[in-house]
Amino acid sequence: MEYNIVIGLETHAELNTDTKLFCGCSTSFGSEPNTQTCPICLGLPGVLPVINRKAFDHTLKTALALNCEINDFVNFDRKNYYYPDLPKNYQISQNHFNVGNNGSVDIIVKGEKKRIGINNVHLEEDAGKLVHPEASDAGHSLIDFNRAGVPLVEIVTNPDLRSIDDVQGYMHTLRNILQYINVSDCKMQEGSLRFEASISLCRKGAKVFGNRVEIKNLNSMKAVMKVLAYEISRQKELLDKGAQIVMETRLWDEVDGVSRRMRTKEEAHDYRYFPEPDLVPILVDKKSIDRIRETIPELSAMRRQRFTSEYLISDYEAGILTESKPLADYFEECVKLTIVSPKELSNWIINDVLRVLNEKKSHIQDFTISPKMLVDLIEMKSEIGGSIAKEVFSEMSNTGKDASSIVREKNLTPLSNAEELNFIISKIIEDNPKAIEDYGKGKKSALSFLVGQTMKITKGKANPKILIDIFREKLENNL
Ligand code: ADP
Ligand code: MG
Ligand code: ZN
């Protein structure tokens, strides 16, 4: 039977604030367990939460970047559940009065634009982290509360995604936007970006969606795509047999490559949401919205378009350059510093800079070669020649020295000394009578052979353009 696939995604991104959502504890990653805690984030009795302004502003910024309608009345709700990583036994989240609703994200899938609806954007606190020892007979688990109370923005789509390609496009676009607006580092290996996927299948042509299954705790885009592929075939098989899909929550088992039931709808949690009495509502006025809107930079889709029209580079190149904001900034910084064509700068960045960063597993923000240094090198190219320029580039990336010091130190200055060059060229002419004869007969390729010989002897230090001129002059005069 043929089915339509319906998917909705809930994304949690840790906001890059210095301190937690309701207390002054640090949010930095990788510290000793339970060293970043206080009575508030440990949920001790008698404490009161105080909202982190920056976390709220970041959520507002996210909602605006995702084209949401911003609610002028925003409130927090308690979501009650008992779990060992949640010390208060409730999570402060938002249910009724989210920061934003009815937004959208445009994604490109197989060259076609698709609009994905955003149901809501809201702010909540993260839970702690349970660590289960590998040995099954350990008899205990460990808990680290450093993450408890770290601010999360949650972004919920409408059930608008129709394929795994859609999901991949959406996740990439969303991550790109969050990084561009600088609200989250989106480091998946540190758990800064996590997903929950809902998926259902319905017969082609059916008027209502099928029962959905929700898969929780997906820590990488790869896991999302794998579990969805698995679920599609699992649900298809069941439906083909005439069976029903039960509404349930499942977990992805990475090791066995299967999803497993966690709980059914009957066992579903009743969160008993109610308004958080310890926090006052937030009234969002137009001035605050405008203030935050002003901090949103041009996003990558727009920037990509502008790069192609303003700098006359291909859409493909513009796509690579705008993949990350720091890289796009680096490119534009270079453009500003020189009259070298943007196309040539783009070639250098895509072919050389990105190759080195890839090899070093490093980021453009930490790159040893600043835009000014790169531009200086490229401007020297006509003088030192392409192959020396590449050599200097790799030396620069290793040492952080600028191009002119390297050229000086390694004695890479081109042979511009006319006397020396003349001497070498006369010698080459003497040693290659056959080529000279060929040239005289009109065989122009003899000239490149001679230039090649000279480059060999000078170890690439002669400027080929000048060489061609000198050879021409000498040979024409001899004829
Ligand atoms: P709940 O409040 O129970 O969490 P929501 O309405 O918030 O349910 O939906 C959660 C997620 O499930 C959303 O991303 C939504 O797009 C998605 N979703 C809703 N209905 C379906 C469906 N029939 N098939 C697949 N996904 C769905
Ligand atoms: Mg939900
Ligand atoms: Zn704290």
Short mmCIF file of C-alpha atoms and ligand atoms in Angstrom, two decimals:
data_model
loop_
_atom_site.label_atom_id
_atom_site.label_comp_id
_atom_site.label_asym_id
_atom_site.label_seq_id
_atom_site.Cartn_x
_atom_site.Cartn_y
_atom_site.Cartn_z
CA MET A 1 0.00 0.00 0.00
CA GLU A 2 1.12 3.58 -0.59
CA TYR A 3 1.34 5.92 2.38
CA ASN A 4 1.96 9.56 3.07
CA ILE A 5 4.52 10.31 5.72
CA VAL A 6 3.75 13.01 8.29
CA ILE A 7 6.45 14.25 10.64
CA GLY A 8 6.68 16.99 13.26
CA LEU A 9 9.85 17.95 15.08
CA GLU A 10 10.47 19.42 18.51
CA THR A 11 13.94 20.90 18.91
CA HIS A 12 15.67 21.87 22.13
CA ALA A 13 18.62 24.21 21.90
CA GLU A 14 20.67 25.26 24.90
CA LEU A 15 20.93 29.03 24.93
CA ASN A 16 24.45 30.40 25.15
CA THR A 17 24.01 32.44 28.31
CA ASP A 18 26.76 32.62 30.94
CA THR A 19 24.39 31.75 33.75
CA LYS A 20 21.38 29.50 34.24
CA LEU A 21 17.75 30.45 33.64
CA PHE A 22 16.71 31.19 37.21
CA CYS A 23 19.96 31.44 39.22
CA GLY A 24 23.53 32.72 38.88
CA CYS A 25 25.20 29.33 38.40
CA SER A 26 27.56 28.95 35.45
CA THR A 27 26.41 27.08 32.36
CA SER A 28 29.87 26.19 31.08
CA PHE A 29 30.21 22.66 29.77
CA GLY A 30 32.51 19.93 31.04
CA SER A 31 33.09 20.96 34.68
CA GLU A 32 33.30 18.48 37.53
CA PRO A 33 29.82 17.07 38.28
CA ASN A 34 27.67 19.11 40.68
CA THR A 35 30.11 22.01 40.96
CA GLN A 36 27.73 24.42 39.22
CA THR A 37 24.74 24.22 41.50
CA CYS A 38 23.00 26.28 44.19
CA PRO A 39 19.84 25.95 46.31
CA ILE A 40 17.73 27.32 43.42
CA CYS A 41 18.76 24.88 40.69
CA LEU A 42 18.89 22.03 43.23
CA GLY A 43 15.24 22.74 44.01
CA LEU A 44 15.68 23.20 47.75
CA PRO A 45 12.62 24.51 49.61
CA GLY A 46 12.13 28.20 50.19
CA VAL A 47 14.04 29.54 47.21
CA LEU A 48 12.69 31.77 44.46
CA PRO A 49 13.62 31.82 40.78
CA VAL A 50 14.65 35.05 39.04
CA ILE A 51 14.45 35.15 35.27
CA ASN A 52 17.62 35.56 33.20
CA ARG A 53 17.06 38.54 30.92
CA LYS A 54 19.44 37.34 28.25
CA ALA A 55 17.74 33.94 28.04
CA PHE A 56 14.43 35.66 27.47
CA ASP A 57 15.88 38.00 24.84
CA HIS A 58 17.47 35.04 23.04
CA THR A 59 14.13 33.25 22.95
CA LEU A 60 12.45 36.36 21.60
CA LYS A 61 15.19 36.68 19.00
CA THR A 62 14.68 33.04 17.97
CA ALA A 63 10.92 33.52 17.67
CA LEU A 64 11.45 36.63 15.52
CA ALA A 65 14.01 34.92 13.29
CA LEU A 66 11.48 32.12 12.78
CA ASN A 67 8.83 34.65 11.72
CA CYS A 68 6.59 34.07 14.73
CA GLU A 69 3.88 36.29 16.05
CA ILE A 70 5.16 37.54 19.39
CA ASN A 71 2.78 37.33 22.31
CA ASP A 72 2.52 40.49 24.38
CA PHE A 73 1.70 38.43 27.48
CA VAL A 74 4.18 35.67 28.25
CA ASN A 75 3.96 33.43 31.28
CA PHE A 76 5.63 30.35 32.72
CA ASP A 77 3.92 27.10 33.66
CA ARG A 78 4.89 24.26 35.92
CA LYS A 79 5.12 20.93 34.18
CA ASN A 80 4.83 18.33 36.90
CA TYR A 81 6.59 15.04 36.70
CA TYR A 82 8.74 12.95 38.93
CA TYR A 83 12.12 11.97 37.57
CA PRO A 84 15.45 11.73 39.37
CA ASP A 85 17.14 14.35 37.17
CA LEU A 86 14.47 16.93 38.02
CA PRO A 87 15.13 18.02 41.58
CA LYS A 88 12.00 20.19 42.04
CA ASN A 89 9.74 17.43 40.65
CA TYR A 90 8.47 19.99 38.20
CA GLN A 91 10.03 21.81 35.28
CA ILE A 92 9.44 25.49 34.69
CA SER A 93 8.32 25.69 31.08
CA GLN A 94 5.67 27.44 29.01
CA ASN A 95 2.48 25.87 27.83
CA HIS A 96 -0.28 28.44 27.49
CA PHE A 97 1.57 31.71 26.93
CA ASN A 98 4.58 30.96 24.75
CA VAL A 99 6.98 33.62 23.55
CA GLY A 100 6.01 33.12 19.89
CA ASN A 101 3.47 31.27 17.74
CA ASN A 102 2.61 30.70 14.08
CA GLY A 103 6.03 31.12 12.57
CA SER A 104 7.65 29.52 9.55
CA VAL A 105 10.97 28.38 8.15
CA ASP A 106 11.73 28.07 4.45
CA ILE A 107 13.85 25.09 3.54
CA ILE A 108 15.27 23.93 0.22
CA VAL A 109 14.78 20.25 -0.56
CA LYS A 110 16.14 18.87 -3.82
CA GLY A 111 16.26 22.37 -5.23
CA GLU A 112 12.70 23.21 -4.25
CA LYS A 113 11.57 25.67 -1.63
CA LYS A 114 9.21 24.43 1.06
CA ARG A 115 7.66 26.33 3.95
CA ILE A 116 7.53 24.55 7.32
CA GLY A 117 5.14 25.97 9.92
CA ILE A 118 6.41 26.67 13.40
CA ASN A 119 3.71 26.01 15.96
CA ASN A 120 5.48 27.73 18.84
CA VAL A 121 8.76 28.89 20.34
CA HIS A 122 9.10 28.81 24.10
CA LEU A 123 11.59 28.98 26.94
CA GLU A 124 12.18 26.34 29.60
CA GLU A 125 14.82 24.95 31.92
CA ASP A 126 16.91 21.85 31.25
CA ALA A 127 17.03 18.87 33.60
CA GLY A 128 20.15 17.33 35.14
CA LYS A 129 21.97 14.42 33.61
CA LEU A 130 21.80 10.81 34.73
CA VAL A 131 24.84 8.66 34.19
CA HIS A 132 24.21 4.93 34.14
CA PRO A 133 27.32 2.80 34.71
CA GLU A 134 28.02 0.36 31.91
CA ALA A 135 28.14 -2.67 34.18
CA SER A 136 24.57 -3.94 34.50
CA ASP A 137 25.18 -5.09 38.09
CA ALA A 138 26.56 -1.74 39.27
CA GLY A 139 23.49 -1.27 41.44
CA HIS A 140 23.51 2.52 41.18
CA SER A 141 23.31 5.45 38.79
CA LEU A 142 24.96 8.84 39.10
CA ILE A 143 23.41 12.25 38.75
CA ASP A 144 25.01 15.53 37.67
CA PHE A 145 22.97 18.67 38.32
CA ASN A 146 25.29 21.06 36.47
CA ARG A 147 22.85 21.04 33.55
CA ALA A 148 19.74 21.48 35.73
CA GLY A 149 18.34 24.94 35.08
CA VAL A 150 20.31 25.68 31.90
CA PRO A 151 18.00 27.68 29.60
CA LEU A 152 16.54 25.87 26.60
CA VAL A 153 14.60 27.28 23.72
CA GLU A 154 12.10 24.77 22.38
CA ILE A 155 10.96 25.05 18.78
CA VAL A 156 7.92 23.00 17.74
CA THR A 157 6.98 22.53 14.08
CA ASN A 158 3.55 21.82 12.68
CA PRO A 159 3.22 18.34 11.17
CA ASP A 160 4.45 19.72 7.84
CA LEU A 161 7.46 17.55 7.13
CA ARG A 162 6.74 14.85 4.54
CA SER A 163 10.00 12.95 4.11
CA ILE A 164 13.35 12.31 5.72
CA ASP A 165 14.87 14.75 3.22
CA ASP A 166 12.48 17.42 4.52
CA VAL A 167 13.57 16.65 8.06
CA GLN A 168 17.24 16.86 7.17
CA GLY A 169 16.72 20.15 5.33
CA TYR A 170 14.77 21.54 8.27
CA MET A 171 17.33 20.52 10.89
CA HIS A 172 20.19 22.03 8.90
CA THR A 173 18.34 25.24 8.20
CA LEU A 174 17.25 25.59 11.81
CA ARG A 175 20.75 25.00 13.16
CA ASN A 176 22.11 27.48 10.66
CA ILE A 177 19.60 30.14 11.81
CA LEU A 178 20.31 29.54 15.51
CA GLN A 179 24.04 29.89 14.87
CA TYR A 180 23.59 32.98 12.69
CA ILE A 181 21.58 34.78 15.34
CA ASN A 182 24.09 33.59 17.92
CA VAL A 183 21.70 32.23 20.53
CA SER A 184 23.17 28.72 20.74
CA ASP A 185 26.42 27.04 19.81
CA CYS A 186 24.35 24.04 18.65
CA LYS A 187 27.15 21.62 19.58
CA MET A 188 25.44 18.28 19.30
CA GLN A 189 28.33 16.38 20.87
CA GLU A 190 27.77 18.49 24.02
CA GLY A 191 24.00 18.03 23.93
CA SER A 192 23.33 21.66 23.01
CA LEU A 193 20.92 20.61 20.26
CA ARG A 194 18.43 17.77 20.83
CA PHE A 195 15.40 16.55 18.96
CA GLU A 196 12.12 14.74 19.45
CA ALA A 197 10.33 13.46 16.38
CA SER A 198 6.66 12.60 15.89
CA ILE A 199 5.78 10.45 12.93
CA SER A 200 2.65 8.93 11.47
CA LEU A 201 1.67 7.30 8.20
CA CYS A 202 -1.65 7.57 6.45
CA ARG A 203 -2.95 6.11 3.23
CA LYS A 204 -2.45 8.24 0.13
CA GLY A 205 -5.56 10.34 -0.25
CA ALA A 206 -6.72 9.90 3.35
CA LYS A 207 -8.36 12.99 4.90
CA VAL A 208 -7.05 12.57 8.43
CA PHE A 209 -3.57 11.85 9.71
CA GLY A 210 -2.76 8.54 11.29
CA ASN A 211 -1.84 7.90 14.91
CA ARG A 212 1.55 9.29 15.73
CA VAL A 213 4.48 7.84 17.55
CA GLU A 214 6.85 10.16 19.38
CA ILE A 215 10.54 9.39 19.66
CA LYS A 216 12.31 11.16 22.48
CA ASN A 217 15.92 12.01 23.34
CA LEU A 218 17.54 12.15 19.92
CA ASN A 219 20.97 13.67 20.30
CA SER A 220 22.12 13.91 16.71
CA MET A 221 20.70 14.60 13.28
CA LYS A 222 21.92 11.19 12.20
CA ALA A 223 19.93 9.51 14.96
CA VAL A 224 16.81 11.44 13.91
CA MET A 225 17.13 10.26 10.33
CA LYS A 226 17.91 6.68 11.29
CA VAL A 227 15.00 6.32 13.69
CA LEU A 228 12.59 7.89 11.18
CA ALA A 229 13.69 5.47 8.46
CA TYR A 230 13.20 2.64 10.92
CA GLU A 231 9.78 3.90 12.01
CA ILE A 232 8.57 4.33 8.43
CA SER A 233 9.22 0.70 7.63
CA ARG A 234 7.94 -0.53 11.00
CA GLN A 235 4.68 1.38 10.67
CA LYS A 236 4.27 0.43 7.00
CA GLU A 237 4.59 -3.21 7.85
CA LEU A 238 2.00 -2.96 10.62
CA LEU A 239 -0.45 -1.00 8.47
CA ASP A 240 -0.03 -3.40 5.56
CA LYS A 241 -1.06 -6.22 7.90
CA GLY A 242 -4.16 -4.24 8.83
CA ALA A 243 -2.87 -3.53 12.32
CA GLN A 244 -3.33 -0.24 14.20
CA ILE A 245 -0.53 2.07 15.20
CA VAL A 246 -0.77 2.81 18.90
CA MET A 247 -0.04 6.30 20.11
CA GLU A 248 3.08 5.88 22.15
CA THR A 249 6.45 7.26 23.08
CA ARG A 250 9.45 5.29 21.87
CA LEU A 251 13.19 5.46 22.37
CA TRP A 252 15.89 4.88 19.76
CA ASP A 253 18.41 2.17 20.54
CA GLU A 254 21.52 3.21 18.67
CA VAL A 255 23.34 -0.07 19.30
CA ASP A 256 20.63 -2.41 18.03
CA GLY A 257 19.31 0.08 15.47
CA VAL A 258 15.68 -0.25 16.58
CA SER A 259 13.11 1.91 18.36
CA ARG A 260 11.48 0.53 21.50
CA ARG A 261 8.31 1.38 23.37
CA MET A 262 8.85 3.63 26.38
CA ARG A 263 5.23 4.22 27.31
CA THR A 264 1.82 4.12 25.64
CA LYS A 265 -0.72 6.92 25.62
CA GLU A 266 -2.64 5.19 28.44
CA GLU A 267 0.45 5.45 30.59
CA ALA A 268 1.13 8.91 29.27
CA HIS A 269 2.17 11.51 31.74
CA ASP A 270 -0.43 13.90 32.93
CA TYR A 271 1.75 16.94 33.41
CA ARG A 272 -0.92 18.93 35.27
CA TYR A 273 0.37 22.19 33.89
CA PHE A 274 -0.45 25.23 35.97
CA PRO A 275 0.84 28.79 36.00
CA GLU A 276 4.16 29.17 37.79
CA PRO A 277 3.30 31.19 40.91
CA ASP A 278 6.89 32.21 41.70
CA LEU A 279 7.40 34.22 38.52
CA VAL A 280 5.53 37.27 37.33
CA PRO A 281 4.19 37.36 33.77
CA ILE A 282 6.29 39.21 31.21
CA LEU A 283 4.67 41.94 29.18
CA VAL A 284 6.42 42.25 25.83
CA ASP A 285 6.04 45.70 24.32
CA LYS A 286 6.73 46.82 20.78
CA LYS A 287 9.89 48.64 21.85
CA SER A 288 11.47 45.44 23.20
CA ILE A 289 10.51 43.61 20.04
CA ASP A 290 12.09 46.31 17.86
CA ARG A 291 15.20 46.36 20.01
CA ILE A 292 15.68 42.61 19.60
CA ARG A 293 14.72 42.62 15.92
CA GLU A 294 17.54 45.06 15.26
CA THR A 295 20.08 42.54 16.54
CA ILE A 296 19.09 39.91 13.98
CA PRO A 297 21.68 39.83 11.20
CA GLU A 298 21.01 39.05 7.56
CA LEU A 299 20.34 35.29 7.56
CA SER A 300 22.17 32.86 5.33
CA ALA A 301 19.48 32.38 2.67
CA MET A 302 19.39 36.14 1.98
CA ARG A 303 23.11 36.47 2.25
CA ARG A 304 23.65 33.65 -0.22
CA GLN A 305 21.47 35.41 -2.77
CA ARG A 306 23.21 38.71 -2.20
CA PHE A 307 26.66 37.11 -2.58
CA THR A 308 25.76 35.78 -6.03
CA SER A 309 24.44 39.10 -7.29
CA GLU A 310 26.88 41.45 -5.54
CA TYR A 311 30.10 39.44 -5.91
CA LEU A 312 29.32 37.49 -9.09
CA ILE A 313 30.14 34.11 -7.62
CA SER A 314 28.12 30.96 -8.28
CA ASP A 315 25.20 29.94 -6.09
CA TYR A 316 27.21 26.86 -5.15
CA GLU A 317 30.15 28.95 -3.92
CA ALA A 318 27.85 31.39 -2.14
CA GLY A 319 26.22 28.40 -0.45
CA ILE A 320 29.55 27.20 0.92
CA LEU A 321 30.63 30.68 2.04
CA THR A 322 27.37 31.38 3.87
CA GLU A 323 27.14 27.96 5.52
CA SER A 324 28.47 29.61 8.68
CA LYS A 325 28.26 33.26 9.62
CA PRO A 326 31.90 33.57 10.71
CA LEU A 327 33.01 32.21 7.33
CA ALA A 328 30.74 34.59 5.42
CA ASP A 329 32.06 37.44 7.61
CA TYR A 330 35.65 36.39 6.85
CA PHE A 331 34.97 36.46 3.12
CA GLU A 332 33.32 39.88 3.23
CA GLU A 333 36.13 41.22 5.39
CA CYS A 334 38.58 40.14 2.66
CA VAL A 335 36.43 41.73 -0.06
CA LYS A 336 36.49 45.04 1.82
CA LEU A 337 40.29 45.05 2.09
CA THR A 338 41.29 44.65 -1.53
CA ILE A 339 40.57 45.21 -5.18
CA VAL A 340 41.32 41.54 -5.88
CA SER A 341 38.14 40.08 -7.38
CA PRO A 342 35.67 38.46 -4.95
CA LYS A 343 35.73 35.43 -7.25
CA GLU A 344 39.45 34.94 -6.65
CA LEU A 345 39.03 35.46 -2.90
CA SER A 346 36.22 32.94 -2.91
CA ASN A 347 38.46 30.41 -4.70
CA TRP A 348 41.16 30.83 -2.11
CA ILE A 349 38.77 30.50 0.79
CA ILE A 350 36.90 27.50 -0.57
CA ASN A 351 39.94 25.61 -1.91
CA ASP A 352 42.69 26.54 0.50
CA VAL A 353 41.30 27.98 3.70
CA LEU A 354 38.58 25.37 4.11
CA ARG A 355 40.97 22.56 3.22
CA VAL A 356 43.38 23.59 5.96
CA LEU A 357 40.56 24.08 8.49
CA ASN A 358 39.29 20.65 7.60
CA GLU A 359 42.69 19.06 8.03
CA LYS A 360 43.22 20.79 11.35
CA LYS A 361 39.59 20.13 12.42
CA SER A 362 39.50 23.81 13.29
CA HIS A 363 37.10 26.70 12.84
CA ILE A 364 37.49 29.93 10.90
CA GLN A 365 37.21 31.88 14.19
CA ASP A 366 40.48 30.26 15.32
CA PHE A 367 42.25 30.46 11.96
CA THR A 368 45.85 31.65 12.08
CA ILE A 369 45.50 33.66 8.87
CA SER A 370 43.47 36.83 9.29
CA PRO A 371 41.57 38.34 6.33
CA LYS A 372 44.24 41.06 6.08
CA MET A 373 47.03 38.45 5.92
CA LEU A 374 45.24 36.43 3.26
CA VAL A 375 44.60 39.50 1.15
CA ASP A 376 48.24 40.59 1.44
CA LEU A 377 49.33 37.20 0.19
CA ILE A 378 46.93 37.17 -2.74
CA GLU A 379 48.06 40.65 -3.72
CA MET A 380 51.66 39.39 -3.79
CA LYS A 381 50.75 36.54 -6.10
CA SER A 382 51.39 38.34 -9.37
CA GLU A 383 54.87 39.07 -8.11
CA ILE A 384 55.83 35.74 -6.56
CA GLY A 385 53.82 33.42 -8.82
CA GLY A 386 51.05 30.98 -8.00
CA SER A 387 53.07 28.02 -6.79
CA ILE A 388 55.15 30.05 -4.35
CA ALA A 389 51.97 31.73 -3.13
CA LYS A 390 50.53 28.32 -2.23
CA GLU A 391 53.73 27.39 -0.45
CA VAL A 392 53.67 30.63 1.52
CA PHE A 393 50.02 30.04 2.36
CA SER A 394 50.70 26.69 3.93
CA GLU A 395 53.64 28.15 5.87
CA MET A 396 51.36 30.98 7.07
CA SER A 397 48.71 28.57 8.27
CA ASN A 398 51.30 26.62 10.24
CA THR A 399 53.21 29.50 11.76
CA GLY A 400 50.81 32.44 11.80
CA LYS A 401 53.50 34.62 10.21
CA ASP A 402 52.58 37.05 7.46
CA ALA A 403 53.40 36.51 3.82
CA SER A 404 56.15 39.08 3.41
CA SER A 405 58.15 37.78 6.40
CA ILE A 406 57.98 34.26 5.05
CA VAL A 407 59.02 35.33 1.56
CA ARG A 408 61.94 37.23 3.07
CA GLU A 409 63.04 34.55 5.53
CA LYS A 410 62.83 31.67 3.07
CA ASN A 411 64.39 33.75 0.36
CA LEU A 412 61.42 33.21 -1.90
CA THR A 413 61.67 36.61 -3.51
CA PRO A 414 61.24 36.13 -7.20
CA LEU A 415 64.17 36.49 -9.55
CA SER A 416 63.55 39.94 -10.81
CA ASN A 417 67.21 40.72 -11.09
CA ALA A 418 67.41 41.18 -14.85
CA GLU A 419 71.07 40.31 -15.13
CA GLU A 420 70.71 37.02 -13.35
CA LEU A 421 67.61 36.12 -15.34
CA ASN A 422 69.24 37.07 -18.62
CA PHE A 423 72.12 34.85 -17.82
CA ILE A 424 69.93 31.86 -17.08
CA ILE A 425 67.84 32.44 -20.17
CA SER A 426 70.84 32.69 -22.47
CA LYS A 427 72.01 29.41 -21.06
CA ILE A 428 68.65 27.77 -21.68
CA ILE A 429 68.60 29.01 -25.26
CA GLU A 430 72.07 27.62 -25.81
CA ASP A 431 71.15 24.23 -24.35
CA ASN A 432 67.95 23.77 -26.31
CA PRO A 433 68.66 24.34 -30.00
CA LYS A 434 65.82 22.00 -31.01
CA ALA A 435 63.22 24.09 -29.23
CA ILE A 436 64.63 27.27 -30.73
CA GLU A 437 64.42 25.76 -34.17
CA ASP A 438 60.83 24.61 -33.56
CA TYR A 439 59.89 28.07 -32.41
CA GLY A 440 61.40 29.54 -35.53
CA LYS A 441 59.19 27.19 -37.54
CA GLY A 442 56.20 28.67 -35.82
CA LYS A 443 55.68 26.02 -33.17
CA LYS A 444 54.45 28.17 -30.33
CA SER A 445 54.47 25.36 -27.76
CA ALA A 446 58.28 25.49 -27.87
CA LEU A 447 57.98 28.72 -25.91
CA SER A 448 56.15 27.10 -23.00
CA PHE A 449 58.73 24.33 -23.00
CA LEU A 450 61.50 26.91 -22.59
CA VAL A 451 59.61 28.75 -19.87
CA GLY A 452 59.05 25.43 -18.13
CA GLN A 453 62.78 24.67 -18.25
CA THR A 454 63.56 28.04 -16.70
CA MET A 455 61.01 27.55 -13.94
CA LYS A 456 62.64 24.22 -13.15
CA ILE A 457 66.09 25.69 -12.86
CA THR A 458 64.94 28.68 -10.81
CA LYS A 459 62.77 26.42 -8.64
CA GLY A 460 59.69 28.40 -9.57
CA LYS A 461 61.20 31.69 -8.51
CA ALA A 462 60.91 33.40 -11.87
CA ASN A 463 57.75 35.13 -12.92
CA PRO A 464 56.42 33.22 -15.94
CA LYS A 465 54.86 36.32 -17.48
CA ILE A 466 58.17 38.17 -17.48
CA LEU A 467 59.92 35.06 -18.77
CA ILE A 468 57.62 34.82 -21.76
CA ASP A 469 58.35 38.45 -22.63
CA ILE A 470 62.11 38.01 -22.39
CA PHE A 471 62.13 34.80 -24.40
CA ARG A 472 59.95 36.32 -27.08
CA GLU A 473 62.16 39.33 -27.38
CA LYS A 474 65.37 37.30 -27.54
CA LEU A 475 64.03 34.72 -29.97
CA GLU A 476 62.39 37.24 -32.29
CA ASN A 477 65.65 39.21 -32.42
CA ASN A 478 67.61 36.07 -33.22
CA LEU A 479 65.46 35.08 -36.14
P1 ADP B 1 1.60 17.29 22.39
O1 ADP B 1 1.00 18.55 22.93
O2 ADP B 1 0.90 16.06 22.79
O3 ADP B 1 3.09 17.22 22.58
P2 ADP B 1 1.61 18.55 19.88
O4 ADP B 1 0.34 18.90 19.22
O5 ADP B 1 2.40 19.60 20.56
O6 ADP B 1 1.34 17.33 20.83
O7 ADP B 1 2.54 17.89 18.78
C1 ADP B 1 3.82 17.47 19.04
C2 ADP B 1 4.52 17.26 17.73
O8 ADP B 1 3.88 16.23 16.98
C3 ADP B 1 4.52 18.48 16.84
O9 ADP B 1 5.81 18.63 16.28
C4 ADP B 1 3.50 18.15 15.80
O10 ADP B 1 3.84 18.76 14.57
C5 ADP B 1 3.61 16.67 15.68
N1 ADP B 1 2.38 16.01 15.23
C6 ADP B 1 1.11 16.25 15.61
N2 ADP B 1 0.26 15.41 15.01
C7 ADP B 1 1.00 14.57 14.23
C8 ADP B 1 0.71 13.46 13.38
N3 ADP B 1 -0.54 13.01 13.19
N4 ADP B 1 1.74 12.87 12.76
C9 ADP B 1 3.00 13.27 12.94
N5 ADP B 1 3.33 14.30 13.72
C10 ADP B 1 2.35 14.95 14.38
MG MG B 2 5.06 17.89 23.02
ZN ZN B 3 22.01 27.43 40.60
#
